[in-house]
Amino acid sequence: MSLSKKLTLDKLDVKGKRVIMRVDFNVPMKNNQITNNQRIKAAIPSIKYCLDHGARSVVLMSHLGRPDGVPMPDKYSLEPVAAELKSLLGKDVLFLKDCVGSEVEKACANPAAGSVILLENLRFHVEEEGKGQSLSGEKIKAEPDKIEAFRASLSKLGDVYVNDAFGTAHRAHSSMVGVNLPQKASGFLMKKELDYFAKALEKPERPFLAILGGAKVADKIQLIKNLLDKVNHMIIGGAMAYTFLKVLKNMEIGFFCNTSKSPREKPGVHRKLVGSMTAGHVERKAGYLHSTEKGYLVHYSVK
C-alpha cells in the first residue's frame, strides 16, 4: 500500500469512542522540569481533533528515557508531562500511575465525555520492549505470555487506535504493534511524515540526494539497502561515518562512544567526513582529518 493511502485520523469516526493514542512524549528533562516541550506540542492537533469530533476519551501512552523495564518514577515518570499537557490543552488531564492492569482498565472503561488520560511510562514494564536490564545490571527478557497479557491490557483502554509517534515508528514494541483493535489510523504528525516520504520515495524529483547521519549504524542498514535503488546519491555523515571509514579505509577509529548512553569523556580526535554513496556502490572519495589511536574514545554528543 502507498504510504499516502494509509488510514488517517481525519478519516476515522471517533464520535463517542475511546481513542487510545501512541504519542512520543520522550522529552528532555532536568530536575523533573521539561526543558523542551516541542514533542508534546506536536501531538496537540491530533488530541484536539479527537476532542472536537466527540471522542469520549483520549488515552495517551508514551515512553520516556530508558528505564529498561524497571519502574523508576523518580527519574522517568511522565507525571510532569501531564501538567504541561494540561497547560497546552487548557483542560484537565488525568494522570494514571501505571499503564496496564485492573486499576488502569477500570479508570479507562467508563470515562467522562471528553476526558484526556495520560498513562505512566510504558517502559516501566519489560513487556513493552521485550527486553531490559535489572537494577543490578543483569539482562532480562520478557516472557511471551506476559507480553501477550500486557498487550491485551493496553487493548482494553480504547475502541480505536491512533499512532502519532513517528519517532518510535521503527520500533516493534508492544504499544506500536500489539494493540489489537479493529480500527487503526495514523495521527496528523504521522500523516505529515508519511506524506513527505511518499513524495520523496514514490515520485522523487531528480537528482535525488539522501543524507544519512546518526550513531546507530545497525539501525540504518536496512534503510540504506532500501534507499540504494531509489536515490542518485547518498551522503553518509554523523557518527555512522566512523564505521564506513573503518570498513572502506581500514582506518583506526578508536572506541566509539555515544554520549546519549555514556557520560564518559576521554582524549580523542574529532574529525569531519564528506563523502557519497551512489546507488549500487560506495565512492571512496571521503576525506578526513585524522584517525583515532587505539584505546582512545571518540566523543559524540547527541542533543
mmCIF file with all atom_site columns, C-alpha atoms in Angstrom, residues 49-207:
data_model
loop_
_atom_site.group_PDB
_atom_site.id
_atom_site.type_symbol
_atom_site.label_atom_id
_atom_site.label_alt_id
_atom_site.label_comp_id
_atom_site.label_asym_id
_atom_site.label_entity_id
_atom_site.label_seq_id
_atom_site.pdbx_PDB_ins_code
_atom_site.Cartn_x
_atom_site.Cartn_y
_atom_site.Cartn_z
_atom_site.occupancy
_atom_site.B_iso_or_equiv
_atom_site.pdbx_formal_charge
_atom_site.auth_seq_id
_atom_site.auth_comp_id
_atom_site.auth_asym_id
_atom_site.auth_atom_id
_atom_site.pdbx_PDB_model_num
ATOM 1   C CA . TYR A 1 49  ? -9.211  16.792  16.703 1.00 0.00 ? 49  TYR A CA 1
ATOM 2   C CA . CYS A 1 50  ? -10.462 13.805  18.686 1.00 0.00 ? 50  CYS A CA 1
ATOM 3   C CA . LEU A 1 51  ? -11.986 16.016  21.371 1.00 0.00 ? 51  LEU A CA 1
ATOM 4   C CA . ASP A 1 52  ? -13.551 18.411  18.860 1.00 0.00 ? 52  ASP A CA 1
ATOM 5   C CA . HIS A 1 53  ? -15.118 15.493  16.991 1.00 0.00 ? 53  HIS A CA 1
ATOM 6   C CA . GLY A 1 54  ? -16.816 13.986  20.008 1.00 0.00 ? 54  GLY A CA 1
ATOM 7   C CA . ALA A 1 55  ? -14.381 11.366  21.239 1.00 0.00 ? 55  ALA A CA 1
ATOM 8   C CA . ARG A 1 56  ? -15.442 10.051  24.601 1.00 0.00 ? 56  ARG A CA 1
ATOM 9   C CA . SER A 1 57  ? -11.853 9.944   25.798 1.00 0.00 ? 57  SER A CA 1
ATOM 10  C CA . VAL A 1 58  ? -8.299  10.218  24.553 1.00 0.00 ? 58  VAL A CA 1
ATOM 11  C CA . VAL A 1 59  ? -5.927  7.860   26.338 1.00 0.00 ? 59  VAL A CA 1
ATOM 12  C CA . LEU A 1 60  ? -2.309  8.801   25.708 1.00 0.00 ? 60  LEU A CA 1
ATOM 13  C CA . MET A 1 61  ? 0.590   6.392   26.054 1.00 0.00 ? 61  MET A CA 1
ATOM 14  C CA . SER A 1 62  ? 4.293   7.069   25.650 1.00 0.00 ? 62  SER A CA 1
ATOM 15  C CA . HIS A 1 63  ? 7.754   6.149   26.830 1.00 0.00 ? 63  HIS A CA 1
ATOM 16  C CA . LEU A 1 64  ? 10.305  8.420   28.475 1.00 0.00 ? 64  LEU A CA 1
ATOM 17  C CA . GLY A 1 65  ? 14.013  7.685   28.619 1.00 0.00 ? 65  GLY A CA 1
ATOM 18  C CA . ARG A 1 66  ? 15.477  4.226   29.087 1.00 0.00 ? 66  ARG A CA 1
ATOM 19  C CA . PRO A 1 67  ? 14.310  2.666   32.354 1.00 0.00 ? 67  PRO A CA 1
ATOM 20  C CA . ASP A 1 68  ? 14.853  -0.751  30.700 1.00 0.00 ? 68  ASP A CA 1
ATOM 21  C CA . GLY A 1 69  ? 11.723  -2.382  32.047 1.00 0.00 ? 69  GLY A CA 1
ATOM 22  C CA . VAL A 1 70  ? 12.207  -1.261  35.654 1.00 0.00 ? 70  VAL A CA 1
ATOM 23  C CA . PRO A 1 71  ? 9.881   1.298   37.321 1.00 0.00 ? 71  PRO A CA 1
ATOM 24  C CA . MET A 1 72  ? 11.881  4.471   38.044 1.00 0.00 ? 72  MET A CA 1
ATOM 25  C CA . PRO A 1 73  ? 9.248   7.125   38.835 1.00 0.00 ? 73  PRO A CA 1
ATOM 26  C CA . ASP A 1 74  ? 11.762  9.463   40.464 1.00 0.00 ? 74  ASP A CA 1
ATOM 27  C CA . LYS A 1 75  ? 13.707  9.707   37.203 1.00 0.00 ? 75  LYS A CA 1
ATOM 28  C CA . TYR A 1 76  ? 11.458  8.729   34.310 1.00 0.00 ? 76  TYR A CA 1
ATOM 29  C CA . SER A 1 77  ? 7.863   9.469   35.305 1.00 0.00 ? 77  SER A CA 1
ATOM 30  C CA . LEU A 1 78  ? 5.561   11.092  32.766 1.00 0.00 ? 78  LEU A CA 1
ATOM 31  C CA . GLU A 1 79  ? 3.735   12.991  35.512 1.00 0.00 ? 79  GLU A CA 1
ATOM 32  C CA . PRO A 1 80  ? 5.458   16.318  34.656 1.00 0.00 ? 80  PRO A CA 1
ATOM 33  C CA . VAL A 1 81  ? 4.185   15.860  31.106 1.00 0.00 ? 81  VAL A CA 1
ATOM 34  C CA . ALA A 1 82  ? 0.601   15.732  32.379 1.00 0.00 ? 82  ALA A CA 1
ATOM 35  C CA . ALA A 1 83  ? 0.977   19.208  33.875 1.00 0.00 ? 83  ALA A CA 1
ATOM 36  C CA . GLU A 1 84  ? 2.487   20.567  30.652 1.00 0.00 ? 84  GLU A CA 1
ATOM 37  C CA . LEU A 1 85  ? -0.243  18.918  28.604 1.00 0.00 ? 85  LEU A CA 1
ATOM 38  C CA . LYS A 1 86  ? -2.915  20.481  30.809 1.00 0.00 ? 86  LYS A CA 1
ATOM 39  C CA . SER A 1 87  ? -1.408  23.902  30.165 1.00 0.00 ? 87  SER A CA 1
ATOM 40  C CA . LEU A 1 88  ? -1.250  23.388  26.397 1.00 0.00 ? 88  LEU A CA 1
ATOM 41  C CA . LEU A 1 89  ? -4.753  21.929  26.081 1.00 0.00 ? 89  LEU A CA 1
ATOM 42  C CA . GLY A 1 90  ? -6.402  24.265  28.563 1.00 0.00 ? 90  GLY A CA 1
ATOM 43  C CA . LYS A 1 91  ? -8.208  21.370  30.241 1.00 0.00 ? 91  LYS A CA 1
ATOM 44  C CA . ASP A 1 92  ? -7.620  18.788  32.955 1.00 0.00 ? 92  ASP A CA 1
ATOM 45  C CA . VAL A 1 93  ? -5.510  15.741  32.229 1.00 0.00 ? 93  VAL A CA 1
ATOM 46  C CA . LEU A 1 94  ? -5.892  12.648  34.381 1.00 0.00 ? 94  LEU A CA 1
ATOM 47  C CA . PHE A 1 95  ? -2.538  11.018  35.084 1.00 0.00 ? 95  PHE A CA 1
ATOM 48  C CA . LEU A 1 96  ? -2.518  7.315   35.938 1.00 0.00 ? 96  LEU A CA 1
ATOM 49  C CA . LYS A 1 97  ? 0.423   5.841   37.825 1.00 0.00 ? 97  LYS A CA 1
ATOM 50  C CA . ASP A 1 98  ? 0.600   2.765   35.621 1.00 0.00 ? 98  ASP A CA 1
ATOM 51  C CA . CYS A 1 99  ? -0.158  1.913   32.009 1.00 0.00 ? 99  CYS A CA 1
ATOM 52  C CA . VAL A 1 100 ? -1.727  -1.544  32.366 1.00 0.00 ? 100 VAL A CA 1
ATOM 53  C CA . GLY A 1 101 ? -3.577  -3.586  34.957 1.00 0.00 ? 101 GLY A CA 1
ATOM 54  C CA . SER A 1 102 ? -7.022  -3.723  36.503 1.00 0.00 ? 102 SER A CA 1
ATOM 55  C CA . GLU A 1 103 ? -6.917  -0.239  38.050 1.00 0.00 ? 103 GLU A CA 1
ATOM 56  C CA . VAL A 1 104 ? -5.917  1.358   34.757 1.00 0.00 ? 104 VAL A CA 1
ATOM 57  C CA . GLU A 1 105 ? -8.535  -0.627  32.855 1.00 0.00 ? 105 GLU A CA 1
ATOM 58  C CA . LYS A 1 106 ? -11.187 0.476   35.357 1.00 0.00 ? 106 LYS A CA 1
ATOM 59  C CA . ALA A 1 107 ? -10.211 4.150   35.049 1.00 0.00 ? 107 ALA A CA 1
ATOM 60  C CA . CYS A 1 108 ? -10.422 3.990   31.250 1.00 0.00 ? 108 CYS A CA 1
ATOM 61  C CA . ALA A 1 109 ? -13.534 1.809   30.956 1.00 0.00 ? 109 ALA A CA 1
ATOM 62  C CA . ASN A 1 110 ? -16.229 4.438   31.504 1.00 0.00 ? 110 ASN A CA 1
ATOM 63  C CA . PRO A 1 111 ? -14.624 7.893   31.439 1.00 0.00 ? 111 PRO A CA 1
ATOM 64  C CA . ALA A 1 112 ? -16.454 11.196  31.454 1.00 0.00 ? 112 ALA A CA 1
ATOM 65  C CA . ALA A 1 113 ? -17.091 12.565  27.969 1.00 0.00 ? 113 ALA A CA 1
ATOM 66  C CA . GLY A 1 114 ? -14.100 14.497  26.662 1.00 0.00 ? 114 GLY A CA 1
ATOM 67  C CA . SER A 1 115 ? -11.605 13.020  29.123 1.00 0.00 ? 115 SER A CA 1
ATOM 68  C CA . VAL A 1 116 ? -7.871  13.172  28.457 1.00 0.00 ? 116 VAL A CA 1
ATOM 69  C CA . ILE A 1 117 ? -5.904  10.463  30.246 1.00 0.00 ? 117 ILE A CA 1
ATOM 70  C CA . LEU A 1 118 ? -2.125  10.081  30.311 1.00 0.00 ? 118 LEU A CA 1
ATOM 71  C CA . LEU A 1 119 ? -0.660  6.707   31.243 1.00 0.00 ? 119 LEU A CA 1
ATOM 72  C CA . GLU A 1 120 ? 2.601   6.234   33.111 1.00 0.00 ? 120 GLU A CA 1
ATOM 73  C CA . ASN A 1 121 ? 5.790   5.362   31.230 1.00 0.00 ? 121 ASN A CA 1
ATOM 74  C CA . LEU A 1 122 ? 5.311   2.268   29.064 1.00 0.00 ? 122 LEU A CA 1
ATOM 75  C CA . ARG A 1 123 ? 8.929   1.261   29.551 1.00 0.00 ? 123 ARG A CA 1
ATOM 76  C CA . PHE A 1 124 ? 8.431   0.696   33.259 1.00 0.00 ? 124 PHE A CA 1
ATOM 77  C CA . HIS A 1 125 ? 7.295   -2.726  32.021 1.00 0.00 ? 125 HIS A CA 1
ATOM 78  C CA . VAL A 1 126 ? 9.782   -5.020  30.294 1.00 0.00 ? 126 VAL A CA 1
ATOM 79  C CA . GLU A 1 127 ? 6.898   -6.276  28.143 1.00 0.00 ? 127 GLU A CA 1
ATOM 80  C CA . GLU A 1 128 ? 6.876   -3.008  26.182 1.00 0.00 ? 128 GLU A CA 1
ATOM 81  C CA . GLU A 1 129 ? 10.283  -3.524  24.549 1.00 0.00 ? 129 GLU A CA 1
ATOM 82  C CA . GLY A 1 130 ? 10.506  -7.263  25.185 1.00 0.00 ? 130 GLY A CA 1
ATOM 83  C CA . LYS A 1 131 ? 13.822  -6.992  26.985 1.00 0.00 ? 131 LYS A CA 1
ATOM 84  C CA . GLY A 1 132 ? 15.541  -4.799  29.535 1.00 0.00 ? 132 GLY A CA 1
ATOM 85  C CA . GLN A 1 133 ? 18.031  -4.642  32.352 1.00 0.00 ? 133 GLN A CA 1
ATOM 86  C CA . SER A 1 134 ? 17.630  -5.056  36.090 1.00 0.00 ? 134 SER A CA 1
ATOM 87  C CA . LEU A 1 135 ? 18.903  -2.521  38.610 1.00 0.00 ? 135 LEU A CA 1
ATOM 88  C CA . SER A 1 136 ? 21.857  -4.826  39.219 1.00 0.00 ? 136 SER A CA 1
ATOM 89  C CA . GLY A 1 137 ? 22.758  -4.678  35.530 1.00 0.00 ? 137 GLY A CA 1
ATOM 90  C CA . GLU A 1 138 ? 21.503  -8.150  34.665 1.00 0.00 ? 138 GLU A CA 1
ATOM 91  C CA . LYS A 1 139 ? 19.827  -8.514  31.270 1.00 0.00 ? 139 LYS A CA 1
ATOM 92  C CA . ILE A 1 140 ? 16.174  -9.508  31.463 1.00 0.00 ? 140 ILE A CA 1
ATOM 93  C CA . LYS A 1 141 ? 13.797  -10.805 28.813 1.00 0.00 ? 141 LYS A CA 1
ATOM 94  C CA . ALA A 1 142 ? 10.018  -10.641 28.869 1.00 0.00 ? 142 ALA A CA 1
ATOM 95  C CA . GLU A 1 143 ? 8.083   -13.899 28.882 1.00 0.00 ? 143 GLU A CA 1
ATOM 96  C CA . PRO A 1 144 ? 5.829   -14.372 25.810 1.00 0.00 ? 144 PRO A CA 1
ATOM 97  C CA . ASP A 1 145 ? 2.663   -14.921 27.860 1.00 0.00 ? 145 ASP A CA 1
ATOM 98  C CA . LYS A 1 146 ? 3.314   -11.745 29.854 1.00 0.00 ? 146 LYS A CA 1
ATOM 99  C CA . ILE A 1 147 ? 3.878   -9.760  26.658 1.00 0.00 ? 147 ILE A CA 1
ATOM 100 C CA . GLU A 1 148 ? 0.530   -11.058 25.420 1.00 0.00 ? 148 GLU A CA 1
ATOM 101 C CA . ALA A 1 149 ? -1.159  -10.041 28.690 1.00 0.00 ? 149 ALA A CA 1
ATOM 102 C CA . PHE A 1 150 ? 0.466   -6.586  28.546 1.00 0.00 ? 150 PHE A CA 1
ATOM 103 C CA . ARG A 1 151 ? -0.803  -6.020  25.019 1.00 0.00 ? 151 ARG A CA 1
ATOM 104 C CA . ALA A 1 152 ? -4.255  -7.307  25.908 1.00 0.00 ? 152 ALA A CA 1
ATOM 105 C CA . SER A 1 153 ? -4.485  -4.832  28.784 1.00 0.00 ? 153 SER A CA 1
ATOM 106 C CA . LEU A 1 154 ? -3.484  -1.922  26.523 1.00 0.00 ? 154 LEU A CA 1
ATOM 107 C CA . SER A 1 155 ? -6.108  -3.030  24.003 1.00 0.00 ? 155 SER A CA 1
ATOM 108 C CA . LYS A 1 156 ? -8.844  -2.713  26.637 1.00 0.00 ? 156 LYS A CA 1
ATOM 109 C CA . LEU A 1 157 ? -8.173  1.006   27.097 1.00 0.00 ? 157 LEU A CA 1
ATOM 110 C CA . GLY A 1 158 ? -9.685  2.169   23.815 1.00 0.00 ? 158 GLY A CA 1
ATOM 111 C CA . ASP A 1 159 ? -12.084 1.434   20.976 1.00 0.00 ? 159 ASP A CA 1
ATOM 112 C CA . VAL A 1 160 ? -9.856  2.756   18.192 1.00 0.00 ? 160 VAL A CA 1
ATOM 113 C CA . TYR A 1 161 ? -6.073  3.081   17.970 1.00 0.00 ? 161 TYR A CA 1
ATOM 114 C CA . VAL A 1 162 ? -4.181  6.107   16.669 1.00 0.00 ? 162 VAL A CA 1
ATOM 115 C CA . ASN A 1 163 ? -0.425  6.126   16.153 1.00 0.00 ? 163 ASN A CA 1
ATOM 116 C CA . ASP A 1 164 ? 1.085   9.612   16.241 1.00 0.00 ? 164 ASP A CA 1
ATOM 117 C CA . ALA A 1 165 ? 4.556   8.594   17.434 1.00 0.00 ? 165 ALA A CA 1
ATOM 118 C CA . PHE A 1 166 ? 6.646   8.894   14.297 1.00 0.00 ? 166 PHE A CA 1
ATOM 119 C CA . GLY A 1 167 ? 9.859   8.955   16.333 1.00 0.00 ? 167 GLY A CA 1
ATOM 120 C CA . THR A 1 168 ? 9.100   5.426   17.542 1.00 0.00 ? 168 THR A CA 1
ATOM 121 C CA . ALA A 1 169 ? 7.592   4.061   14.327 1.00 0.00 ? 169 ALA A CA 1
ATOM 122 C CA . HIS A 1 170 ? 10.652  1.908   13.619 1.00 0.00 ? 170 HIS A CA 1
ATOM 123 C CA . ARG A 1 171 ? 10.263  0.048   16.905 1.00 0.00 ? 171 ARG A CA 1
ATOM 124 C CA . ALA A 1 172 ? 8.283   -3.213  17.008 1.00 0.00 ? 172 ALA A CA 1
ATOM 125 C CA . HIS A 1 173 ? 7.281   -2.552  20.611 1.00 0.00 ? 173 HIS A CA 1
ATOM 126 C CA . SER A 1 174 ? 4.023   -3.618  22.221 1.00 0.00 ? 174 SER A CA 1
ATOM 127 C CA . SER A 1 175 ? 2.394   -0.179  22.123 1.00 0.00 ? 175 SER A CA 1
ATOM 128 C CA . MET A 1 176 ? 3.330   0.166   18.444 1.00 0.00 ? 176 MET A CA 1
ATOM 129 C CA . VAL A 1 177 ? 2.334   -3.220  17.047 1.00 0.00 ? 177 VAL A CA 1
ATOM 130 C CA . GLY A 1 178 ? 0.479   -5.054  19.804 1.00 0.00 ? 178 GLY A CA 1
ATOM 131 C CA . VAL A 1 179 ? -2.715  -3.078  20.391 1.00 0.00 ? 179 VAL A CA 1
ATOM 132 C CA . ASN A 1 180 ? -5.459  -5.295  18.983 1.00 0.00 ? 180 ASN A CA 1
ATOM 133 C CA . LEU A 1 181 ? -8.327  -3.075  17.863 1.00 0.00 ? 181 LEU A CA 1
ATOM 134 C CA . PRO A 1 182 ? -10.412 -3.255  14.664 1.00 0.00 ? 182 PRO A CA 1
ATOM 135 C CA . GLN A 1 183 ? -9.554  0.261   13.513 1.00 0.00 ? 183 GLN A CA 1
ATOM 136 C CA . LYS A 1 184 ? -6.067  1.768   13.482 1.00 0.00 ? 184 LYS A CA 1
ATOM 137 C CA . ALA A 1 185 ? -5.070  5.092   11.979 1.00 0.00 ? 185 ALA A CA 1
ATOM 138 C CA . SER A 1 186 ? -2.161  7.488   11.851 1.00 0.00 ? 186 SER A CA 1
ATOM 139 C CA . GLY A 1 187 ? -2.377  10.822  13.648 1.00 0.00 ? 187 GLY A CA 1
ATOM 140 C CA . PHE A 1 188 ? -1.616  14.139  11.989 1.00 0.00 ? 188 PHE A CA 1
ATOM 141 C CA . LEU A 1 189 ? 2.058   14.169  12.921 1.00 0.00 ? 189 LEU A CA 1
ATOM 142 C CA . MET A 1 190 ? 2.488   10.684  11.470 1.00 0.00 ? 190 MET A CA 1
ATOM 143 C CA . LYS A 1 191 ? 0.443   11.665  8.401  1.00 0.00 ? 191 LYS A CA 1
ATOM 144 C CA . LYS A 1 192 ? 2.703   14.654  7.765  1.00 0.00 ? 192 LYS A CA 1
ATOM 145 C CA . GLU A 1 193 ? 5.785   12.442  7.780  1.00 0.00 ? 193 GLU A CA 1
ATOM 146 C CA . LEU A 1 194 ? 4.148   9.735   5.647  1.00 0.00 ? 194 LEU A CA 1
ATOM 147 C CA . ASP A 1 195 ? 3.081   12.327  3.066  1.00 0.00 ? 195 ASP A CA 1
ATOM 148 C CA . TYR A 1 196 ? 6.627   13.639  2.953  1.00 0.00 ? 196 TYR A CA 1
ATOM 149 C CA . PHE A 1 197 ? 8.119   10.188  2.486  1.00 0.00 ? 197 PHE A CA 1
ATOM 150 C CA . ALA A 1 198 ? 5.501   9.272   -0.124 1.00 0.00 ? 198 ALA A CA 1
ATOM 151 C CA . LYS A 1 199 ? 6.507   12.314  -2.150 1.00 0.00 ? 199 LYS A CA 1
ATOM 152 C CA . ALA A 1 200 ? 10.212  11.623  -1.702 1.00 0.00 ? 200 ALA A CA 1
ATOM 153 C CA . LEU A 1 201 ? 10.164  7.869   -2.310 1.00 0.00 ? 201 LEU A CA 1
ATOM 154 C CA . GLU A 1 202 ? 7.299   7.299   -4.744 1.00 0.00 ? 202 GLU A CA 1
ATOM 155 C CA . LYS A 1 203 ? 7.770   10.263  -7.096 1.00 0.00 ? 203 LYS A CA 1
ATOM 156 C CA . PRO A 1 204 ? 11.028  11.988  -6.185 1.00 0.00 ? 204 PRO A CA 1
ATOM 157 C CA . GLU A 1 205 ? 12.458  14.932  -8.052 1.00 0.00 ? 205 GLU A CA 1
ATOM 158 C CA . ARG A 1 206 ? 15.762  14.097  -9.735 1.00 0.00 ? 206 ARG A CA 1
ATOM 159 C CA . PRO A 1 207 ? 18.592  14.117  -8.937 1.00 0.00 ? 207 PRO A CA 1
#
